[in-house]
mmCIF file of C-alpha atoms and ligand atoms in Angstrom:
data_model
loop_
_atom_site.group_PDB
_atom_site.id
_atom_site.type_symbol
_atom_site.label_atom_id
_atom_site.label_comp_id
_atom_site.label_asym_id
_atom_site.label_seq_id
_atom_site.Cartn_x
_atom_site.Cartn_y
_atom_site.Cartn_z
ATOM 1 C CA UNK E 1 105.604 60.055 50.224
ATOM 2 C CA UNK E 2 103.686 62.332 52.706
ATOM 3 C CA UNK E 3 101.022 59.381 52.747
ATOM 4 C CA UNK E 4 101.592 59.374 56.633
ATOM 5 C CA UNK E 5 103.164 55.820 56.634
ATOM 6 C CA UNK E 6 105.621 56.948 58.730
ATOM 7 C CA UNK E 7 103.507 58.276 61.398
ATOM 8 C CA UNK E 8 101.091 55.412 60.998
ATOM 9 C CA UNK E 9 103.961 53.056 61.676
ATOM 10 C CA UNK E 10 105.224 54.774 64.826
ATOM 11 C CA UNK E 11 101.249 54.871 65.759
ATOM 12 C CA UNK E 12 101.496 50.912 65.377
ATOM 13 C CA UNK E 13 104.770 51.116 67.596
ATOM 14 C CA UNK E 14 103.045 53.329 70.599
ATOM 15 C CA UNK E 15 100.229 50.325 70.005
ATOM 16 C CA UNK E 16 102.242 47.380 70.944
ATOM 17 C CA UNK E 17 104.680 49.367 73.507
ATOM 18 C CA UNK E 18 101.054 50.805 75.385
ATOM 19 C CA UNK E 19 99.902 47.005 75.170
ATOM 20 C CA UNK E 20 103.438 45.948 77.453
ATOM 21 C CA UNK E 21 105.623 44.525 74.305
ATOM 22 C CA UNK E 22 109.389 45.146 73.878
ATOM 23 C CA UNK E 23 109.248 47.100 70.518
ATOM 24 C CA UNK E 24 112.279 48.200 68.074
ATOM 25 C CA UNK E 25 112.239 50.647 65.395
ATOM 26 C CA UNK E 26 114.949 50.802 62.552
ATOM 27 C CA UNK E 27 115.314 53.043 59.895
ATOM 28 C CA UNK E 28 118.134 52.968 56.808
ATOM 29 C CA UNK E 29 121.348 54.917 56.962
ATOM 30 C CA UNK E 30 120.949 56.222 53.589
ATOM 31 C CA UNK E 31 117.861 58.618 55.223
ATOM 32 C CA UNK E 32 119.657 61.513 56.700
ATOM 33 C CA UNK E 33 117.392 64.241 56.123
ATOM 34 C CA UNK E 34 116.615 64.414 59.661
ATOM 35 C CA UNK E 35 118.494 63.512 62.526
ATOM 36 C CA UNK E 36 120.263 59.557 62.748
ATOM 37 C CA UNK E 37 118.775 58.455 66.156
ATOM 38 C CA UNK E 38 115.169 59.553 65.815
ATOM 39 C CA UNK E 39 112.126 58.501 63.260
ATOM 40 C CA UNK E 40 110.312 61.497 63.239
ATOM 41 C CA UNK E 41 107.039 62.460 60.850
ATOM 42 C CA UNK E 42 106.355 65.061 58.931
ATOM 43 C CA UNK E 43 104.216 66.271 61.624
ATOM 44 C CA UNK E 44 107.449 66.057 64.177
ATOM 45 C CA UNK E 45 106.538 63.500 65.758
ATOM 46 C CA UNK E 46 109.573 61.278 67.317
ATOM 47 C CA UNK E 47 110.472 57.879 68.285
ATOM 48 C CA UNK E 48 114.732 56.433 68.872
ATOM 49 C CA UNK E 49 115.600 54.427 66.100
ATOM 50 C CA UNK E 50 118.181 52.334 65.512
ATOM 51 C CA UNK E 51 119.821 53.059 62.008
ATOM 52 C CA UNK E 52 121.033 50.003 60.019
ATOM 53 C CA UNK E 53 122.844 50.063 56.537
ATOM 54 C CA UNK E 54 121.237 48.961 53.379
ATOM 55 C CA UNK E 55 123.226 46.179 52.912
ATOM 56 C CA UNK E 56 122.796 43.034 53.627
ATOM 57 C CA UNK E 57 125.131 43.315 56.862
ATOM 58 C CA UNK E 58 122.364 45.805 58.007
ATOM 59 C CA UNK E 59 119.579 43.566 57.424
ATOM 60 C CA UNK E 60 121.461 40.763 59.465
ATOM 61 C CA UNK E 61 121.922 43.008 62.457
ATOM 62 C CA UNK E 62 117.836 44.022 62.212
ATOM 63 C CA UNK E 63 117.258 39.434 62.366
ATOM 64 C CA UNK E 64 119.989 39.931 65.240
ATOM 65 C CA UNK E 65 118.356 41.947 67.616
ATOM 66 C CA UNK E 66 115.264 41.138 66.467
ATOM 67 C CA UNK E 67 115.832 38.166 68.722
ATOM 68 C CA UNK E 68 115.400 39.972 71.862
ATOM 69 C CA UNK E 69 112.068 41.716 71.281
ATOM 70 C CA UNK E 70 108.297 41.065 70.498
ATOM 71 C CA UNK E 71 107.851 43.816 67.914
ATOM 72 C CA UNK E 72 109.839 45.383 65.342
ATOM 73 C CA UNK E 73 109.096 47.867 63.225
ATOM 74 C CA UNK E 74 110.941 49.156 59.749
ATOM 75 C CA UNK E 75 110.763 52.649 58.138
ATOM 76 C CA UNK E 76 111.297 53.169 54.230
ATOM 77 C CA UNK E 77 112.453 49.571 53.509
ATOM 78 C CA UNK E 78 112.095 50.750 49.764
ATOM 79 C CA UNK E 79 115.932 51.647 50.461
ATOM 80 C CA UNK E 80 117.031 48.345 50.159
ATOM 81 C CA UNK E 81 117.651 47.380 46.972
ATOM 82 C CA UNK E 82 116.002 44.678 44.405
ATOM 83 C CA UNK E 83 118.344 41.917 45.662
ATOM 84 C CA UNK E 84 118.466 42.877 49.105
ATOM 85 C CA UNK E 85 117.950 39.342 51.714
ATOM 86 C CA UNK E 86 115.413 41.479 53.737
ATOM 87 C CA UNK E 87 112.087 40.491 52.327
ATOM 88 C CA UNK E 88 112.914 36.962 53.532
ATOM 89 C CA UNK E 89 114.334 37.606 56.492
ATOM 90 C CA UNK E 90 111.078 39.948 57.803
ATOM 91 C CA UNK E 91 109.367 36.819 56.538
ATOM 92 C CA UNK E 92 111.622 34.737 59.127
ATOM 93 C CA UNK E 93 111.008 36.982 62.110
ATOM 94 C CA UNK E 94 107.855 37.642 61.575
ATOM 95 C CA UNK E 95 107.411 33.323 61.446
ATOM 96 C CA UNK E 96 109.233 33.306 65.254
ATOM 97 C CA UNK E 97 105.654 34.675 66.333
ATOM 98 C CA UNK E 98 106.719 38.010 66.267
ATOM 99 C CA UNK E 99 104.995 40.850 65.078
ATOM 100 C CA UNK E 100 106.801 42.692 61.843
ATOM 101 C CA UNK E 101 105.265 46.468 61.032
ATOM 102 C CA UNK E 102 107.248 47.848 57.843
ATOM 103 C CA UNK E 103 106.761 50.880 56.401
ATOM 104 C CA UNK E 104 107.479 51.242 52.246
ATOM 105 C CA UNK E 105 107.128 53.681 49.130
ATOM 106 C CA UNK E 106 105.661 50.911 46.512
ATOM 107 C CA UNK E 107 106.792 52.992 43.568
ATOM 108 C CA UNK E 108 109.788 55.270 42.928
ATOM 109 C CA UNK E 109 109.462 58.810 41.252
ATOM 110 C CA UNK E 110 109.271 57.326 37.614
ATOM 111 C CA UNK E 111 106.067 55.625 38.749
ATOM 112 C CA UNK E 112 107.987 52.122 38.762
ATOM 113 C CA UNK E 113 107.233 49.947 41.384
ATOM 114 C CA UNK E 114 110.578 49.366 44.370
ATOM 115 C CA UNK E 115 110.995 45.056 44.144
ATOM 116 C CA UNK E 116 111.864 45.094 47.953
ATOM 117 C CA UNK E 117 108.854 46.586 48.756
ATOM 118 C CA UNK E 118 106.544 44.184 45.905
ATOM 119 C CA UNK E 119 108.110 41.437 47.537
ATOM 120 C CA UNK E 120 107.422 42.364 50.985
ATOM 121 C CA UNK E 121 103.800 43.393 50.478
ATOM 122 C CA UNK E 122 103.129 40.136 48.401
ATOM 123 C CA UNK E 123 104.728 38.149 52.160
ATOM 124 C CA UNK E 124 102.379 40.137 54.329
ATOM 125 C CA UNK E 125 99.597 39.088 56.225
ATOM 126 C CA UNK E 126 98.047 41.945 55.948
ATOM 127 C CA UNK E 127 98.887 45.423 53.673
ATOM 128 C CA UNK E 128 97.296 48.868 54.997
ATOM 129 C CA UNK E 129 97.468 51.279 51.645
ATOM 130 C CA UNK E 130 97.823 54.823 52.556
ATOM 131 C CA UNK E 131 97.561 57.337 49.799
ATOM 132 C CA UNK E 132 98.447 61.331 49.658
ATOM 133 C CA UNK E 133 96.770 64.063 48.353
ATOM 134 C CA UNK E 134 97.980 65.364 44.831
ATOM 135 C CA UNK E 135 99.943 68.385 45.090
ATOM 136 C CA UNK E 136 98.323 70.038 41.375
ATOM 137 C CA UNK E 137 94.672 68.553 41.971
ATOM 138 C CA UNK E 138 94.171 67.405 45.335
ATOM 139 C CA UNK E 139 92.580 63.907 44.390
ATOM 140 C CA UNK E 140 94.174 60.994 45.773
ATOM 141 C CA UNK E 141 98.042 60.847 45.255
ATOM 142 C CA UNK E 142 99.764 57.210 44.880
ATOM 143 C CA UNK E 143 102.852 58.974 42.704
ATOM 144 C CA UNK E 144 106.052 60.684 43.782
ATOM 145 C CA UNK E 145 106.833 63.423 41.315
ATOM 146 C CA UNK E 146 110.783 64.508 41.675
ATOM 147 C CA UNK E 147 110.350 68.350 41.222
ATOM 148 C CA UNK E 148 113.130 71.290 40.468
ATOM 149 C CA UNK E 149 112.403 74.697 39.338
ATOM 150 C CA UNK E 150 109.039 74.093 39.240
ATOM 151 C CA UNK E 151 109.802 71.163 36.345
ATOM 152 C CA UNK E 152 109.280 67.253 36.730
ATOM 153 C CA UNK E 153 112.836 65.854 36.236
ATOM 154 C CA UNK E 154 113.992 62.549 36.584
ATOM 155 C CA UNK E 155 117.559 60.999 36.901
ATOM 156 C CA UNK E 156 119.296 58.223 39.493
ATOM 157 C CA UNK E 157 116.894 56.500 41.324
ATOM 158 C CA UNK E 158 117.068 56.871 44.965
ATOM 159 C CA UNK E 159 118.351 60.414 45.859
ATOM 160 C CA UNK E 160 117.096 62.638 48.819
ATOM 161 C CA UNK E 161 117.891 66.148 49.839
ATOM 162 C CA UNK E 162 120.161 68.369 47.552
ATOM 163 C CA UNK E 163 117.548 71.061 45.180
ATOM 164 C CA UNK E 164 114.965 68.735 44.096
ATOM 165 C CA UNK E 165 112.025 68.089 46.213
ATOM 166 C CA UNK E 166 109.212 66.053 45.674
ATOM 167 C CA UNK E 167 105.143 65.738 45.752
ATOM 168 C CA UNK E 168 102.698 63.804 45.285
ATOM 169 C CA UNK E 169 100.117 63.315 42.495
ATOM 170 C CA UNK E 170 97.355 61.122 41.197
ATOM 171 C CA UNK E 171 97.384 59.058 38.328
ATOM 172 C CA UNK E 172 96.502 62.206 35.961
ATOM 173 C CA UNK E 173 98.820 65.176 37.500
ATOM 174 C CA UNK E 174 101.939 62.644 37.455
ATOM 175 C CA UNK E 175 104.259 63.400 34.080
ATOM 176 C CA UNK E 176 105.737 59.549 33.276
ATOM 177 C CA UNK E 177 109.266 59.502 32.027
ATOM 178 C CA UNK E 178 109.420 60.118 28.580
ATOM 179 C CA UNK E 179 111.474 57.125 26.037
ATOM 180 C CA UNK E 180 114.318 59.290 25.832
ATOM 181 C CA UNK E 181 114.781 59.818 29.746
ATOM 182 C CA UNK E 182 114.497 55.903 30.276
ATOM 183 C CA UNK E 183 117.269 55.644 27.877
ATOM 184 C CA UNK E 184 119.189 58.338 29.289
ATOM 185 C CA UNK E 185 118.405 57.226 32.895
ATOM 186 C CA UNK E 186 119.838 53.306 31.157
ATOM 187 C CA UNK E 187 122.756 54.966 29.461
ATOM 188 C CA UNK E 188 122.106 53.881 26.114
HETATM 189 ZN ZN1 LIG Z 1 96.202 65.347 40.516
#
């Protein structure tokens, strides 16, 4: 998070559309912190975007109209879950001799690593790491620390919006969950 992978992958995008390739973007429907039709960056940047569900009925509509184009390009696949077909299927498209950008959060905010997004990276031809800068320190950030009232909390995985927010941090600012909130967040 705020690593710029989402403006990096739209920079890809402008890339292969400047270079005469039919190029589509899709993004997941759980994302609605900012408007459903657009992809934009935390600098405001904006490009249309098709939204698709995190199922895997949205995965098979992204191989669907894949069909038609040279490039596609995938913001926060993280979204689909650990079982989720995509990881093979970008693997498919992207062996049709089309060109497959996807953009992913490799860890969640308890510092675990997202399997959708291990499996995709461990597919790839080629992996671009992007890293933030750590909101208490300013050293390189490769955490997401959920934040509210100033305190690290965790809780359910995949949650965005509401009164938490969230920053990044380096290896040393990031506080890992304790035993007690992996059993809570486990129910036991
Ligand atoms: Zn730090």
């Amino acid at each position: 998070m705020f690593s710029g992978k989402t403006s990096r992958l739209i920079e890809l995008l402008e890339r292969e559309m400047l270079a005469g390739r039919n190029t589509l973007l899709f993004k997941p429907e759980i994302d609605k912190r900012y408007d459903t039709t657009y992809v934009t960056t935390h600098k405001g940047i904006r490009l249309p975007a098709i939204v698709v569900s995190v199922d895997n009925d949205g995965v098979k509509k992204i191989k669907t109209l894949s069909e038609g184009v040279d490039v596609i390009g995938i913001d926060e696949a993280q979204f689909w879950d650990h079982d989720s077909i995509l990881p093979e299927v970008v693997d498919s498209i992207a062996s049709m001799k089309k060109i497959v950008y996807i953009a992913a959060l490799n860890k969640n905010h308890l510092g675990i690593p997202f399997k959708t997004s291990q499996e995709i990276i461990a597919r790839a031809d080629q992996v671009y790491s992007l890293t933030a800068v750590c909101a208490k320190c300013g050293e390189d950030a490769t955490f997401t620390q959920r934040v509210m009232n100033g305190r690290e909390v965790f809780g359910e995985a995949i949650k965005i919006g509401g009164m938490e927010s969230y920053e990044p941090r380096c290896r040393n600012c990031f506080v890992f969950p304790s035993v007690e909130d992996i059993k809570k967040l486990n129910g036991t």
